[in-house]
Amino acid sequence: MLPAAAGYDRAITVFSPDGRLYQVEYAIETVRRGTLAIGIKFNGGVVLAVEEKTRKLQVNNVTQKIFQVDDHIGVAAAGYIPDARTQVDHARFFAQSNRLIYDEPVDVEGVAKNLADMAQQFTQYAGVRPFGVALILAGVDKNGSNLFLTDPSGTYIGYDAVAIGAGSDQVTDFLEKNYKGDISLEDAAALAIESIYMVSEDKTGTKNLKMAVIADGKPMRKVEDEELEKYATLAKERAAKRQP
């Protein structure tokens, strides 16, 4: 640690002389060390994909990093996943309260802003720590397909395609070059898997892949193994074509 940083990382409410909140930066570093999570918009919906490394005897039919908030909203997380569960529970309460009060589904951006406001509160007061997780919120509402990223600082930003976790910088560069607007579900799913293969140790199988789809007019659904294999085959074919 640099001498200028000494002491300034002990309290969340204290800015360093160069204007930094070290505890928030440490929380963001926790996100960078998490396994990869990706969100990609397609024509009529959004795909969420994550890499989940399971142990040999672990039951892997339960997704640990993708959550459902409402029928039309899903979340993918990277970082300290227990913190993600707390934020997802908060988002579910907010979404259901909106249905009870206004008798309509909540806007995806409204949930993203609410979660970002919650995260910001945990950067401002003594006695708490920042959330060590970033969330990709995906959904379809009256405004169309939506994709937002929230991080431990309390920032939320909209994207067409986004990656968080280990290797996200490399994947982001790949998405910037290869993502095109108005793509199909198959293209978006294959692009997400190809992105994960770029930074994963397993570059062919689907054992460590989990995926969910939110499409217009349909509730969020988990992508089953057979469908996932189809998208993985397409991803490998396209990756082979990109080789020089």
PDB file of C-alpha atoms in Angstrom:
ATOM      1  CA  MET A   1       0.000   0.000   0.000  1.00  0.00           C
ATOM      2  CA  LEU A   2       1.260   3.496  -0.794  1.00  0.00           C
ATOM      3  CA  PRO A   3       2.031   5.689   2.232  1.00  0.00           C
ATOM      4  CA  ALA A   4      -0.688   8.128   1.109  1.00  0.00           C
ATOM      5  CA  ALA A   5      -3.263   5.331   1.371  1.00  0.00           C
ATOM      6  CA  ALA A   6      -2.269   4.246   4.875  1.00  0.00           C
ATOM      7  CA  GLY A   7      -5.144   4.794   7.279  1.00  0.00           C
ATOM      8  CA  TYR A   8      -7.619   6.038   4.702  1.00  0.00           C
ATOM      9  CA  ASP A   9      -8.902   2.526   3.969  1.00  0.00           C
ATOM     10  CA  ARG A  10      -9.981   1.921   7.575  1.00  0.00           C
ATOM     11  CA  ALA A  11     -13.200   3.948   7.436  1.00  0.00           C
ATOM     12  CA  ILE A  12     -15.723   3.992   4.622  1.00  0.00           C
ATOM     13  CA  THR A  13     -16.629   7.640   5.253  1.00  0.00           C
ATOM     14  CA  VAL A  14     -13.130   9.107   4.923  1.00  0.00           C
ATOM     15  CA  PHE A  15     -11.840  10.393   1.589  1.00  0.00           C
ATOM     16  CA  SER A  16      -8.107  10.139   0.959  1.00  0.00           C
ATOM     17  CA  PRO A  17      -6.238  13.341   0.054  1.00  0.00           C
ATOM     18  CA  ASP A  18      -6.406  12.360  -3.626  1.00  0.00           C
ATOM     19  CA  GLY A  19     -10.203  12.023  -3.458  1.00  0.00           C
ATOM     20  CA  ARG A  20     -10.611   8.251  -3.224  1.00  0.00           C
ATOM     21  CA  LEU A  21     -12.744   5.957  -1.082  1.00  0.00           C
ATOM     22  CA  TYR A  22     -10.499   2.933  -0.739  1.00  0.00           C
ATOM     23  CA  GLN A  23     -13.124   0.590   0.712  1.00  0.00           C
ATOM     24  CA  VAL A  24     -15.314   1.163  -2.348  1.00  0.00           C
ATOM     25  CA  GLU A  25     -12.356   0.462  -4.622  1.00  0.00           C
ATOM     26  CA  TYR A  26     -11.640  -2.749  -2.706  1.00  0.00           C
ATOM     27  CA  ALA A  27     -15.274  -3.808  -3.170  1.00  0.00           C
ATOM     28  CA  ILE A  28     -14.996  -3.185  -6.915  1.00  0.00           C
ATOM     29  CA  GLU A  29     -11.837  -5.324  -6.908  1.00  0.00           C
ATOM     30  CA  THR A  30     -13.894  -8.143  -5.330  1.00  0.00           C
ATOM     31  CA  VAL A  31     -16.181  -7.935  -8.374  1.00  0.00           C
ATOM     32  CA  ARG A  32     -13.211  -8.142 -10.742  1.00  0.00           C
ATOM     33  CA  ARG A  33     -12.099 -11.371  -9.038  1.00  0.00           C
ATOM     34  CA  GLY A  34     -15.497 -13.046  -9.403  1.00  0.00           C
ATOM     35  CA  THR A  35     -16.373 -15.428 -12.220  1.00  0.00           C
ATOM     36  CA  LEU A  36     -17.690 -13.910 -15.426  1.00  0.00           C
ATOM     37  CA  ALA A  37     -21.289 -12.758 -15.935  1.00  0.00           C
ATOM     38  CA  ILE A  38     -22.674 -11.372 -19.207  1.00  0.00           C
ATOM     39  CA  GLY A  39     -25.830  -9.652 -20.380  1.00  0.00           C
ATOM     40  CA  ILE A  40     -26.713  -9.153 -24.064  1.00  0.00           C
ATOM     41  CA  LYS A  41     -29.770  -7.577 -25.628  1.00  0.00           C
ATOM     42  CA  PHE A  42     -31.412  -9.254 -28.607  1.00  0.00           C
ATOM     43  CA  ASN A  43     -34.392  -8.419 -30.758  1.00  0.00           C
ATOM     44  CA  GLY A  44     -37.255  -8.770 -28.279  1.00  0.00           C
ATOM     45  CA  GLY A  45     -35.424  -9.567 -25.071  1.00  0.00           C
ATOM     46  CA  VAL A  46     -32.226 -10.074 -23.101  1.00  0.00           C
ATOM     47  CA  VAL A  47     -29.875 -13.012 -22.457  1.00  0.00           C
ATOM     48  CA  LEU A  48     -28.043 -13.499 -19.154  1.00  0.00           C
ATOM     49  CA  ALA A  49     -25.116 -15.939 -19.021  1.00  0.00           C
ATOM     50  CA  VAL A  50     -22.666 -16.811 -16.244  1.00  0.00           C
ATOM     51  CA  GLU A  51     -19.807 -19.152 -15.562  1.00  0.00           C
ATOM     52  CA  GLU A  52     -20.278 -21.234 -12.395  1.00  0.00           C
ATOM     53  CA  LYS A  53     -17.422 -23.489 -11.401  1.00  0.00           C
ATOM     54  CA  THR A  54     -18.847 -26.429  -9.466  1.00  0.00           C
ATOM     55  CA  ARG A  55     -17.118 -29.114  -7.412  1.00  0.00           C
ATOM     56  CA  LYS A  56     -17.233 -32.768  -8.377  1.00  0.00           C
ATOM     57  CA  LEU A  57     -19.991 -33.776  -5.918  1.00  0.00           C
ATOM     58  CA  GLN A  58     -21.897 -30.506  -5.988  1.00  0.00           C
ATOM     59  CA  VAL A  59     -25.472 -30.531  -7.244  1.00  0.00           C
ATOM     60  CA  ASN A  60     -25.332 -28.156 -10.210  1.00  0.00           C
ATOM     61  CA  ASN A  61     -28.972 -27.865 -11.251  1.00  0.00           C
ATOM     62  CA  VAL A  62     -29.457 -24.815  -9.025  1.00  0.00           C
ATOM     63  CA  THR A  63     -28.070 -21.584 -10.421  1.00  0.00           C
ATOM     64  CA  GLN A  64     -26.103 -19.604  -7.845  1.00  0.00           C
ATOM     65  CA  LYS A  65     -25.461 -16.446  -9.880  1.00  0.00           C
ATOM     66  CA  ILE A  66     -28.695 -15.837 -11.811  1.00  0.00           C
ATOM     67  CA  PHE A  67     -31.811 -14.693  -9.952  1.00  0.00           C
ATOM     68  CA  GLN A  68     -35.393 -13.858 -10.872  1.00  0.00           C
ATOM     69  CA  VAL A  69     -36.737 -10.573  -9.495  1.00  0.00           C
ATOM     70  CA  ASP A  70     -40.121 -10.538 -11.252  1.00  0.00           C
ATOM     71  CA  ASP A  71     -41.681 -12.300 -14.227  1.00  0.00           C
ATOM     72  CA  HIS A  72     -40.005  -9.814 -16.559  1.00  0.00           C
ATOM     73  CA  ILE A  73     -36.756  -9.044 -14.699  1.00  0.00           C
ATOM     74  CA  GLY A  74     -33.657 -11.144 -14.027  1.00  0.00           C
ATOM     75  CA  VAL A  75     -30.275 -10.512 -12.418  1.00  0.00           C
ATOM     76  CA  ALA A  76     -26.790 -11.929 -12.982  1.00  0.00           C
ATOM     77  CA  ALA A  77     -24.124 -11.290 -10.347  1.00  0.00           C
ATOM     78  CA  ALA A  78     -20.340 -11.269 -10.044  1.00  0.00           C
ATOM     79  CA  GLY A  79     -18.379 -10.865  -6.821  1.00  0.00           C
ATOM     80  CA  TYR A  80     -19.472 -11.821  -3.305  1.00  0.00           C
ATOM     81  CA  ILE A  81     -22.696 -13.716  -4.066  1.00  0.00           C
ATOM     82  CA  PRO A  82     -24.227 -13.607  -0.528  1.00  0.00           C
ATOM     83  CA  ASP A  83     -24.352  -9.825  -0.969  1.00  0.00           C
ATOM     84  CA  ALA A  84     -26.180 -10.376  -4.256  1.00  0.00           C
ATOM     85  CA  ARG A  85     -28.905 -12.366  -2.487  1.00  0.00           C
ATOM     86  CA  THR A  86     -29.508  -9.464  -0.107  1.00  0.00           C
ATOM     87  CA  GLN A  87     -29.839  -7.008  -2.978  1.00  0.00           C
ATOM     88  CA  VAL A  88     -32.065  -9.364  -4.973  1.00  0.00           C
ATOM     89  CA  ASP A  89     -34.412  -9.791  -1.996  1.00  0.00           C
ATOM     90  CA  HIS A  90     -34.612  -5.999  -1.763  1.00  0.00           C
ATOM     91  CA  ALA A  91     -35.349  -5.767  -5.495  1.00  0.00           C
ATOM     92  CA  ARG A  92     -38.092  -8.406  -5.225  1.00  0.00           C
ATOM     93  CA  PHE A  93     -39.765  -6.486  -2.414  1.00  0.00           C
ATOM     94  CA  PHE A  94     -39.570  -3.273  -4.449  1.00  0.00           C
ATOM     95  CA  ALA A  95     -41.017  -4.971  -7.550  1.00  0.00           C
ATOM     96  CA  GLN A  96     -43.903  -6.608  -5.667  1.00  0.00           C
ATOM     97  CA  SER A  97     -44.685  -3.386  -3.805  1.00  0.00           C
ATOM     98  CA  ASN A  98     -44.970  -1.622  -7.162  1.00  0.00           C
ATOM     99  CA  ARG A  99     -47.477  -4.259  -8.354  1.00  0.00           C
ATOM    100  CA  LEU A 100     -49.573  -3.910  -5.199  1.00  0.00           C
ATOM    101  CA  ILE A 101     -49.591  -0.110  -5.194  1.00  0.00           C
ATOM    102  CA  TYR A 102     -49.814   0.686  -8.921  1.00  0.00           C
ATOM    103  CA  ASP A 103     -51.205  -2.606 -10.307  1.00  0.00           C
ATOM    104  CA  GLU A 104     -48.547  -2.773 -13.027  1.00  0.00           C
ATOM    105  CA  PRO A 105     -45.086  -4.318 -13.505  1.00  0.00           C
ATOM    106  CA  VAL A 106     -42.175  -2.217 -12.306  1.00  0.00           C
ATOM    107  CA  ASP A 107     -39.832  -0.577 -14.842  1.00  0.00           C
ATOM    108  CA  VAL A 108     -36.430  -2.237 -15.112  1.00  0.00           C
ATOM    109  CA  GLU A 109     -34.651   1.107 -14.715  1.00  0.00           C
ATOM    110  CA  GLY A 110     -36.655   1.787 -11.564  1.00  0.00           C
ATOM    111  CA  VAL A 111     -35.289  -1.404  -9.998  1.00  0.00           C
ATOM    112  CA  ALA A 112     -31.745  -0.566 -11.141  1.00  0.00           C
ATOM    113  CA  LYS A 113     -31.953   2.919  -9.636  1.00  0.00           C
ATOM    114  CA  ASN A 114     -33.391   1.571  -6.384  1.00  0.00           C
ATOM    115  CA  LEU A 115     -30.564  -0.963  -6.031  1.00  0.00           C
ATOM    116  CA  ALA A 116     -27.963   1.668  -6.919  1.00  0.00           C
ATOM    117  CA  ASP A 117     -29.424   3.991  -4.262  1.00  0.00           C
ATOM    118  CA  MET A 118     -29.173   1.136  -1.747  1.00  0.00           C
ATOM    119  CA  ALA A 119     -25.532   0.487  -2.686  1.00  0.00           C
ATOM    120  CA  GLN A 120     -24.721   4.192  -2.396  1.00  0.00           C
ATOM    121  CA  GLN A 121     -26.086   4.283   1.158  1.00  0.00           C
ATOM    122  CA  PHE A 122     -23.515   1.658   2.088  1.00  0.00           C
ATOM    123  CA  THR A 123     -20.682   3.950   0.982  1.00  0.00           C
ATOM    124  CA  GLN A 124     -21.757   6.935   3.066  1.00  0.00           C
ATOM    125  CA  TYR A 125     -22.290   5.871   6.666  1.00  0.00           C
ATOM    126  CA  ALA A 126     -19.927   4.559   9.327  1.00  0.00           C
ATOM    127  CA  GLY A 127     -20.464   1.052  10.653  1.00  0.00           C
ATOM    128  CA  VAL A 128     -21.288  -0.519   7.289  1.00  0.00           C
ATOM    129  CA  ARG A 129     -19.262  -1.855   4.379  1.00  0.00           C
ATOM    130  CA  PRO A 130     -19.921  -1.586   0.639  1.00  0.00           C
ATOM    131  CA  PHE A 131     -21.607  -4.475  -1.150  1.00  0.00           C
ATOM    132  CA  GLY A 132     -18.923  -6.636  -2.722  1.00  0.00           C
ATOM    133  CA  VAL A 133     -20.972  -7.461  -5.800  1.00  0.00           C
ATOM    134  CA  ALA A 134     -22.006  -5.978  -9.138  1.00  0.00           C
ATOM    135  CA  LEU A 135     -25.337  -6.839 -10.739  1.00  0.00           C
ATOM    136  CA  ILE A 136     -26.520  -7.026 -14.330  1.00  0.00           C
ATOM    137  CA  LEU A 137     -30.259  -6.292 -14.392  1.00  0.00           C
ATOM    138  CA  ALA A 138     -32.074  -7.449 -17.495  1.00  0.00           C
ATOM    139  CA  GLY A 139     -35.713  -7.236 -18.434  1.00  0.00           C
ATOM    140  CA  VAL A 140     -38.429  -6.262 -20.855  1.00  0.00           C
ATOM    141  CA  ASP A 141     -40.973  -3.579 -19.947  1.00  0.00           C
ATOM    142  CA  LYS A 142     -43.091  -0.929 -21.668  1.00  0.00           C
ATOM    143  CA  ASN A 143     -39.859   0.767 -22.771  1.00  0.00           C
ATOM    144  CA  GLY A 144     -38.603  -2.374 -24.533  1.00  0.00           C
ATOM    145  CA  SER A 145     -35.529  -4.471 -23.733  1.00  0.00           C
ATOM    146  CA  ASN A 146     -33.393  -3.105 -20.909  1.00  0.00           C
ATOM    147  CA  LEU A 147     -29.951  -3.946 -19.560  1.00  0.00           C
ATOM    148  CA  PHE A 148     -28.383  -2.125 -16.601  1.00  0.00           C
ATOM    149  CA  LEU A 149     -25.231  -2.560 -14.539  1.00  0.00           C
ATOM    150  CA  THR A 150     -25.011  -1.572 -10.859  1.00  0.00           C
ATOM    151  CA  ASP A 151     -21.749  -1.624  -8.921  1.00  0.00           C
ATOM    152  CA  PRO A 152     -20.620  -1.185  -5.279  1.00  0.00           C
ATOM    153  CA  SER A 153     -20.196   2.585  -5.704  1.00  0.00           C
ATOM    154  CA  GLY A 154     -23.930   3.062  -6.326  1.00  0.00           C
ATOM    155  CA  THR A 155     -23.560   3.775 -10.042  1.00  0.00           C
ATOM    156  CA  TYR A 156     -26.040   2.362 -12.552  1.00  0.00           C
ATOM    157  CA  ILE A 157     -25.550   2.508 -16.320  1.00  0.00           C
ATOM    158  CA  GLY A 158     -27.542   1.162 -19.263  1.00  0.00           C
ATOM    159  CA  TYR A 159     -25.882  -1.083 -21.877  1.00  0.00           C
ATOM    160  CA  ASP A 160     -26.635  -3.071 -25.017  1.00  0.00           C
ATOM    161  CA  ALA A 161     -24.113  -5.717 -23.922  1.00  0.00           C
ATOM    162  CA  VAL A 162     -22.028  -5.851 -20.760  1.00  0.00           C
ATOM    163  CA  ALA A 163     -19.622  -8.160 -18.902  1.00  0.00           C
ATOM    164  CA  ILE A 164     -18.520  -8.180 -15.250  1.00  0.00           C
ATOM    165  CA  GLY A 165     -16.091 -10.352 -13.295  1.00  0.00           C
ATOM    166  CA  ALA A 166     -12.720 -11.869 -14.096  1.00  0.00           C
ATOM    167  CA  GLY A 167     -11.676 -11.250 -17.690  1.00  0.00           C
ATOM    168  CA  SER A 168     -14.434  -8.690 -18.250  1.00  0.00           C
ATOM    169  CA  ASP A 169     -12.066  -6.163 -19.850  1.00  0.00           C
ATOM    170  CA  GLN A 170     -11.063  -8.672 -22.538  1.00  0.00           C
ATOM    171  CA  VAL A 171     -14.677  -9.734 -23.055  1.00  0.00           C
ATOM    172  CA  THR A 172     -15.860  -6.129 -23.263  1.00  0.00           C
ATOM    173  CA  ASP A 173     -13.360  -5.477 -26.069  1.00  0.00           C
ATOM    174  CA  PHE A 174     -14.655  -8.588 -27.845  1.00  0.00           C
ATOM    175  CA  LEU A 175     -18.293  -7.507 -27.463  1.00  0.00           C
ATOM    176  CA  GLU A 176     -17.542  -3.992 -28.711  1.00  0.00           C
ATOM    177  CA  LYS A 177     -16.121  -5.503 -31.911  1.00  0.00           C
ATOM    178  CA  ASN A 178     -18.699  -8.229 -32.486  1.00  0.00           C
ATOM    179  CA  TYR A 179     -22.023  -7.131 -31.000  1.00  0.00           C
ATOM    180  CA  LYS A 180     -24.557  -5.814 -33.466  1.00  0.00           C
ATOM    181  CA  GLY A 181     -27.942  -4.327 -32.691  1.00  0.00           C
ATOM    182  CA  ASP A 182     -31.171  -6.164 -33.514  1.00  0.00           C
ATOM    183  CA  ILE A 183     -29.621  -9.648 -33.301  1.00  0.00           C
ATOM    184  CA  SER A 184     -31.615 -12.842 -32.717  1.00  0.00           C
ATOM    185  CA  LEU A 185     -31.812 -14.889 -29.518  1.00  0.00           C
ATOM    186  CA  GLU A 186     -29.585 -17.573 -31.066  1.00  0.00           C
ATOM    187  CA  ASP A 187     -26.935 -15.014 -32.045  1.00  0.00           C
ATOM    188  CA  ALA A 188     -26.990 -13.357 -28.606  1.00  0.00           C
ATOM    189  CA  ALA A 189     -26.750 -16.692 -26.760  1.00  0.00           C
ATOM    190  CA  ALA A 190     -23.898 -17.898 -28.983  1.00  0.00           C
ATOM    191  CA  LEU A 191     -22.062 -14.580 -28.533  1.00  0.00           C
ATOM    192  CA  ALA A 192     -22.409 -14.849 -24.744  1.00  0.00           C
ATOM    193  CA  ILE A 193     -21.022 -18.390 -24.682  1.00  0.00           C
ATOM    194  CA  GLU A 194     -18.194 -17.474 -27.058  1.00  0.00           C
ATOM    195  CA  SER A 195     -17.333 -14.598 -24.712  1.00  0.00           C
ATOM    196  CA  ILE A 196     -17.198 -16.922 -21.684  1.00  0.00           C
ATOM    197  CA  TYR A 197     -15.035 -19.433 -23.571  1.00  0.00           C
ATOM    198  CA  MET A 198     -12.492 -16.664 -24.203  1.00  0.00           C
ATOM    199  CA  VAL A 199     -11.569 -16.429 -20.495  1.00  0.00           C
ATOM    200  CA  SER A 200     -12.684 -19.814 -19.154  1.00  0.00           C
ATOM    201  CA  GLU A 201     -10.445 -22.813 -18.534  1.00  0.00           C
ATOM    202  CA  ASP A 202     -13.134 -25.008 -20.123  1.00  0.00           C
ATOM    203  CA  LYS A 203     -13.415 -23.784 -23.707  1.00  0.00           C
ATOM    204  CA  THR A 204     -15.714 -26.463 -25.113  1.00  0.00           C
ATOM    205  CA  GLY A 205     -18.162 -27.836 -22.548  1.00  0.00           C
ATOM    206  CA  THR A 206     -21.338 -26.468 -20.977  1.00  0.00           C
ATOM    207  CA  LYS A 207     -20.985 -27.959 -17.483  1.00  0.00           C
ATOM    208  CA  ASN A 208     -19.967 -24.610 -15.992  1.00  0.00           C
ATOM    209  CA  LEU A 209     -22.382 -22.487 -18.057  1.00  0.00           C
ATOM    210  CA  LYS A 210     -25.743 -21.176 -16.871  1.00  0.00           C
ATOM    211  CA  MET A 211     -28.094 -19.062 -18.955  1.00  0.00           C
ATOM    212  CA  ALA A 212     -31.493 -17.394 -18.685  1.00  0.00           C
ATOM    213  CA  VAL A 213     -33.681 -15.561 -21.203  1.00  0.00           C
ATOM    214  CA  ILE A 214     -36.199 -12.769 -20.692  1.00  0.00           C
ATOM    215  CA  ALA A 215     -38.303 -12.284 -23.823  1.00  0.00           C
ATOM    216  CA  ASP A 216     -41.117  -9.842 -24.586  1.00  0.00           C
ATOM    217  CA  GLY A 217     -44.461 -11.144 -23.325  1.00  0.00           C
ATOM    218  CA  LYS A 218     -42.955 -14.250 -21.695  1.00  0.00           C
ATOM    219  CA  PRO A 219     -41.733 -14.854 -18.142  1.00  0.00           C
ATOM    220  CA  MET A 220     -38.036 -15.284 -17.470  1.00  0.00           C
ATOM    221  CA  ARG A 221     -36.886 -18.840 -18.135  1.00  0.00           C
ATOM    222  CA  LYS A 222     -33.812 -20.938 -17.556  1.00  0.00           C
ATOM    223  CA  VAL A 223     -32.090 -22.282 -20.674  1.00  0.00           C
ATOM    224  CA  GLU A 224     -32.035 -26.070 -20.359  1.00  0.00           C
ATOM    225  CA  ASP A 225     -29.001 -28.247 -21.136  1.00  0.00           C
ATOM    226  CA  GLU A 226     -30.118 -29.372 -24.595  1.00  0.00           C
ATOM    227  CA  GLU A 227     -30.740 -25.812 -25.772  1.00  0.00           C
ATOM    228  CA  LEU A 228     -27.484 -24.681 -24.155  1.00  0.00           C
ATOM    229  CA  GLU A 229     -25.562 -27.355 -26.067  1.00  0.00           C
ATOM    230  CA  LYS A 230     -27.056 -26.064 -29.319  1.00  0.00           C
ATOM    231  CA  TYR A 231     -25.907 -22.511 -28.582  1.00  0.00           C
ATOM    232  CA  ALA A 232     -22.462 -23.772 -27.498  1.00  0.00           C
ATOM    233  CA  THR A 233     -22.037 -25.645 -30.790  1.00  0.00           C
ATOM    234  CA  LEU A 234     -22.917 -22.469 -32.681  1.00  0.00           C
ATOM    235  CA  ALA A 235     -20.455 -20.480 -30.549  1.00  0.00           C
ATOM    236  CA  LYS A 236     -17.608 -22.926 -31.270  1.00  0.00           C
ATOM    237  CA  GLU A 237     -18.349 -22.825 -35.017  1.00  0.00           C
ATOM    238  CA  ARG A 238     -18.211 -19.031 -35.021  1.00  0.00           C
ATOM    239  CA  ALA A 239     -15.063 -18.948 -32.907  1.00  0.00           C
ATOM    240  CA  ALA A 240     -13.377 -21.291 -35.406  1.00  0.00           C
ATOM    241  CA  LYS A 241     -14.296 -18.932 -38.265  1.00  0.00           C
ATOM    242  CA  ARG A 242     -12.702 -16.011 -36.419  1.00  0.00           C
ATOM    243  CA  GLN A 243      -9.357 -17.822 -36.230  1.00  0.00           C
ATOM    244  CA  PRO A 244      -6.850 -16.437 -38.747  1.00  0.00           C
TER     245      PRO A 244
END
